[in-house]
Amino acid sequence: MYVHSYQSYIWNTVVSRRLQQHGLNVISGDLVHKSSSQQSSTDMQVEHVTESNIQEFSIYDVVIPSPGYDIKYPLYKDWYRELLSEDGLDIEVLRHKVKDYSLPGAYRKMLVKPCHVSWECLTYDHAHTQLLLSDHDKLEGRNLECQLDGKLTALRLELSLPTSTYATMALRDILKRDTSANYQSLLN
């Protein structure tokens, strides 16, 4: 589990650096998924973006690999090499005889558009007011206690995301707030 967490850390760092340096533009050297057929993140066929095909892709087509021995790297492979070497690891030696320590790598989309998005503003008076019904509440026929003129306001957001994408990151970008556990603990 720690090995996969480390891979995610490297992936997130590479994505952050990629976005800081090149923004939301597809660049020559990015990787994109070759076909639209659904494949697992480890079996995905990818190709490098070139100057001749760059106009065919949007930022939502770009995939970033987690480090591994069985993946193709974008042309900014040096970023991976640099990050791994900071922790005493070699990008060329990620295969291990113990399967749990062997890292084949995988591909994840750099940016994902959520689907089935809906939102609603709710007003209420007390910080402990229930703002969402559980399945049990719905079966019991309960209703929410929201008011039209409550002194507090909440945003209820519903969306669907594919595997390996997280709503906390979408919320961080929407709210422009820190979503770390440390920051959240200070709010209570």
Tab-separated table of C-alpha atoms in Angstrom:
chain	number	residue	atom	x	y	z
A	1	MET	CA	0.000	0.000	0.000
A	2	TYR	CA	2.801	2.453	0.818
A	3	VAL	CA	4.427	1.731	-2.530
A	4	HIS	CA	1.237	2.699	-4.371
A	5	SER	CA	0.858	5.801	-2.207
A	6	TYR	CA	4.373	6.791	-3.207
A	7	GLN	CA	3.484	6.291	-6.873
A	8	SER	CA	0.460	8.568	-6.378
A	9	TYR	CA	2.658	11.160	-4.709
A	10	ILE	CA	5.017	11.142	-7.706
A	11	TRP	CA	2.040	11.294	-10.117
A	12	ASN	CA	0.534	14.287	-8.296
A	13	THR	CA	3.881	16.085	-8.213
A	14	VAL	CA	4.435	15.541	-11.950
A	15	VAL	CA	0.899	16.721	-12.768
A	16	SER	CA	1.320	19.842	-10.619
A	17	ARG	CA	4.623	20.639	-12.306
A	18	ARG	CA	3.190	19.955	-15.771
A	19	LEU	CA	0.266	22.335	-15.115
A	20	GLN	CA	2.500	25.022	-13.557
A	21	GLN	CA	4.917	25.017	-16.479
A	22	HIS	CA	2.546	24.493	-19.422
A	23	GLY	CA	-0.956	25.263	-18.177
A	24	LEU	CA	-3.945	23.702	-19.893
A	25	ASN	CA	-2.275	23.476	-23.294
A	26	VAL	CA	-1.492	20.142	-24.909
A	27	ILE	CA	2.233	20.131	-25.605
A	28	SER	CA	4.502	18.107	-27.815
A	29	GLY	CA	5.776	15.236	-25.671
A	30	ASP	CA	2.560	14.702	-23.691
A	31	LEU	CA	1.053	11.223	-23.759
A	32	VAL	CA	-2.477	10.542	-25.010
A	33	HIS	CA	-4.638	7.430	-25.126
A	34	LYS	CA	-4.485	5.900	-28.631
A	35	SER	CA	-8.056	4.610	-28.940
A	36	SER	CA	-11.443	5.286	-27.394
A	37	SER	CA	-12.002	1.656	-26.363
A	38	GLN	CA	-12.138	1.117	-22.619
A	39	GLN	CA	-8.954	-0.456	-21.331
A	40	SER	CA	-7.551	-0.772	-17.852
A	41	SER	CA	-5.026	1.869	-16.828
A	42	THR	CA	-2.203	-0.669	-17.112
A	43	ASP	CA	-3.199	-2.014	-20.570
A	44	MET	CA	-3.842	1.390	-22.124
A	45	GLN	CA	-2.098	2.040	-25.425
A	46	VAL	CA	-0.570	5.511	-25.492
A	47	GLU	CA	1.330	7.674	-27.942
A	48	HIS	CA	3.358	10.853	-27.732
A	49	VAL	CA	1.828	14.070	-28.951
A	50	THR	CA	3.870	15.544	-31.792
A	51	GLU	CA	3.778	18.851	-33.623
A	52	SER	CA	1.973	17.085	-36.483
A	53	ASN	CA	-0.884	15.654	-34.365
A	54	ILE	CA	-1.139	18.187	-31.537
A	55	GLN	CA	-4.351	19.757	-32.938
A	56	GLU	CA	-6.172	16.398	-32.632
A	57	PHE	CA	-6.121	16.429	-28.820
A	58	SER	CA	-7.496	18.414	-25.910
A	59	ILE	CA	-6.114	18.625	-22.387
A	60	TYR	CA	-8.704	15.993	-21.413
A	61	ASP	CA	-6.932	13.455	-23.660
A	62	VAL	CA	-3.584	13.791	-21.856
A	63	VAL	CA	-2.598	10.887	-19.607
A	64	ILE	CA	0.195	10.941	-17.053
A	65	PRO	CA	1.818	7.676	-15.939
A	66	SER	CA	2.582	6.694	-12.401
A	67	PRO	CA	6.222	5.537	-12.329
A	68	GLY	CA	6.868	1.958	-13.373
A	69	TYR	CA	8.862	-0.452	-15.495
A	70	ASP	CA	6.070	-1.272	-17.980
A	71	ILE	CA	4.930	2.153	-19.152
A	72	LYS	CA	5.896	4.749	-21.706
A	73	TYR	CA	6.943	8.088	-20.231
A	74	PRO	CA	6.162	11.554	-21.581
A	75	LEU	CA	9.122	13.505	-22.903
A	76	TYR	CA	9.482	15.052	-19.432
A	77	LYS	CA	10.695	11.704	-18.047
A	78	ASP	CA	13.546	13.604	-16.370
A	79	TRP	CA	11.032	14.954	-13.860
A	80	TYR	CA	10.327	11.383	-12.731
A	81	ARG	CA	14.035	10.571	-12.639
A	82	GLU	CA	14.703	13.683	-10.523
A	83	LEU	CA	11.863	12.984	-8.047
A	84	LEU	CA	12.780	9.315	-7.608
A	85	SER	CA	16.480	10.065	-7.194
A	86	GLU	CA	15.649	12.497	-4.357
A	87	ASP	CA	14.431	9.403	-2.471
A	88	GLY	CA	17.367	7.215	-3.513
A	89	LEU	CA	15.409	5.362	-6.223
A	90	ASP	CA	16.346	4.652	-9.826
A	91	ILE	CA	13.661	4.951	-12.496
A	92	GLU	CA	15.265	2.089	-14.421
A	93	VAL	CA	15.021	-0.358	-11.481
A	94	LEU	CA	11.330	-0.497	-10.588
A	95	ARG	CA	10.908	-4.234	-11.191
A	96	HIS	CA	11.426	-6.288	-8.040
A	97	LYS	CA	11.447	-10.045	-7.357
A	98	VAL	CA	8.900	-9.479	-4.572
A	99	LYS	CA	5.684	-8.724	-6.450
A	100	ASP	CA	4.381	-6.261	-3.838
A	101	TYR	CA	7.459	-4.075	-4.378
A	102	SER	CA	7.433	-4.310	-8.172
A	103	LEU	CA	5.971	-1.270	-9.910
A	104	PRO	CA	4.613	-1.808	-13.424
A	105	GLY	CA	3.115	1.709	-13.524
A	106	ALA	CA	-0.266	2.814	-14.859
A	107	TYR	CA	-1.838	5.709	-16.751
A	108	ARG	CA	-4.360	8.214	-15.430
A	109	LYS	CA	-5.991	11.123	-17.183
A	110	MET	CA	-4.432	14.384	-16.100
A	111	LEU	CA	-7.785	16.200	-16.036
A	112	VAL	CA	-11.278	14.734	-15.953
A	113	LYS	CA	-14.607	16.439	-16.512
A	114	PRO	CA	-17.179	15.301	-13.968
A	115	CYS	CA	-20.530	14.156	-15.301
A	116	HIS	CA	-24.059	14.179	-13.863
A	117	VAL	CA	-23.299	17.452	-12.093
A	118	SER	CA	-26.012	19.152	-10.094
A	119	TRP	CA	-25.922	21.649	-7.264
A	120	GLU	CA	-28.234	23.400	-4.866
A	121	CYS	CA	-27.857	26.130	-2.249
A	122	LEU	CA	-29.449	25.300	1.085
A	123	THR	CA	-30.155	27.653	3.972
A	124	TYR	CA	-30.435	26.598	7.596
A	125	ASP	CA	-30.076	28.004	11.122
A	126	HIS	CA	-28.033	25.517	13.161
A	127	ALA	CA	-24.561	24.140	12.451
A	128	HIS	CA	-25.710	20.588	13.240
A	129	THR	CA	-28.718	20.597	10.902
A	130	GLN	CA	-28.746	17.532	8.658
A	131	LEU	CA	-28.315	18.714	5.052
A	132	LEU	CA	-28.352	15.367	3.297
A	133	LEU	CA	-30.701	12.430	3.628
A	134	SER	CA	-29.258	8.947	4.048
A	135	ASP	CA	-30.817	6.040	2.175
A	136	HIS	CA	-32.413	5.004	5.461
A	137	ASP	CA	-33.907	8.480	5.924
A	138	LYS	CA	-35.388	8.313	2.426
A	139	LEU	CA	-36.934	4.906	3.122
A	140	GLU	CA	-38.433	6.324	6.322
A	141	GLY	CA	-39.952	9.225	4.365
A	142	ARG	CA	-38.005	11.914	6.231
A	143	ASN	CA	-37.503	15.422	4.841
A	144	LEU	CA	-34.707	17.948	5.233
A	145	GLU	CA	-35.094	20.833	7.688
A	146	CYS	CA	-33.850	23.583	5.375
A	147	GLN	CA	-35.467	27.017	5.396
A	148	LEU	CA	-35.818	29.739	2.805
A	149	ASP	CA	-34.474	32.389	5.163
A	150	GLY	CA	-31.911	30.501	7.251
A	151	LYS	CA	-28.908	32.487	8.449
A	152	LEU	CA	-26.385	29.877	7.220
A	153	THR	CA	-25.880	28.737	3.618
A	154	ALA	CA	-24.511	25.470	2.278
A	155	LEU	CA	-23.772	24.230	-1.207
A	156	ARG	CA	-24.858	20.671	-1.948
A	157	LEU	CA	-22.987	19.362	-4.969
A	158	GLU	CA	-23.529	16.029	-6.695
A	159	LEU	CA	-21.270	14.661	-9.425
A	160	SER	CA	-19.912	11.443	-10.848
A	161	LEU	CA	-16.224	10.764	-11.423
A	162	PRO	CA	-14.378	7.767	-12.845
A	163	THR	CA	-12.059	5.555	-10.802
A	164	SER	CA	-8.888	7.197	-9.455
A	165	THR	CA	-10.305	10.709	-9.490
A	166	TYR	CA	-11.333	12.501	-6.353
A	167	ALA	CA	-14.109	14.959	-5.535
A	168	THR	CA	-11.920	16.634	-2.901
A	169	MET	CA	-9.729	18.014	-5.680
A	170	ALA	CA	-12.757	19.324	-7.581
A	171	LEU	CA	-14.062	20.939	-4.389
A	172	ARG	CA	-10.674	22.498	-3.669
A	173	ASP	CA	-10.721	24.120	-7.103
A	174	ILE	CA	-14.360	25.242	-6.859
A	175	LEU	CA	-14.067	26.654	-3.356
A	176	LYS	CA	-10.487	27.920	-3.657
A	177	ARG	CA	-9.832	26.501	-0.165
A	178	ASP	CA	-7.274	24.198	1.379
A	179	THR	CA	-8.676	20.649	1.679
A	180	SER	CA	-5.862	19.207	3.783
A	181	ALA	CA	-6.706	17.374	7.001
A	182	ASN	CA	-4.707	19.947	9.010
A	183	TYR	CA	-6.722	22.864	7.659
A	184	GLN	CA	-10.041	21.055	8.076
A	185	SER	CA	-9.250	20.231	11.733
A	186	LEU	CA	-8.782	23.934	12.454
A	187	LEU	CA	-12.345	24.661	11.323
A	188	ASN	CA	-13.967	22.830	14.256
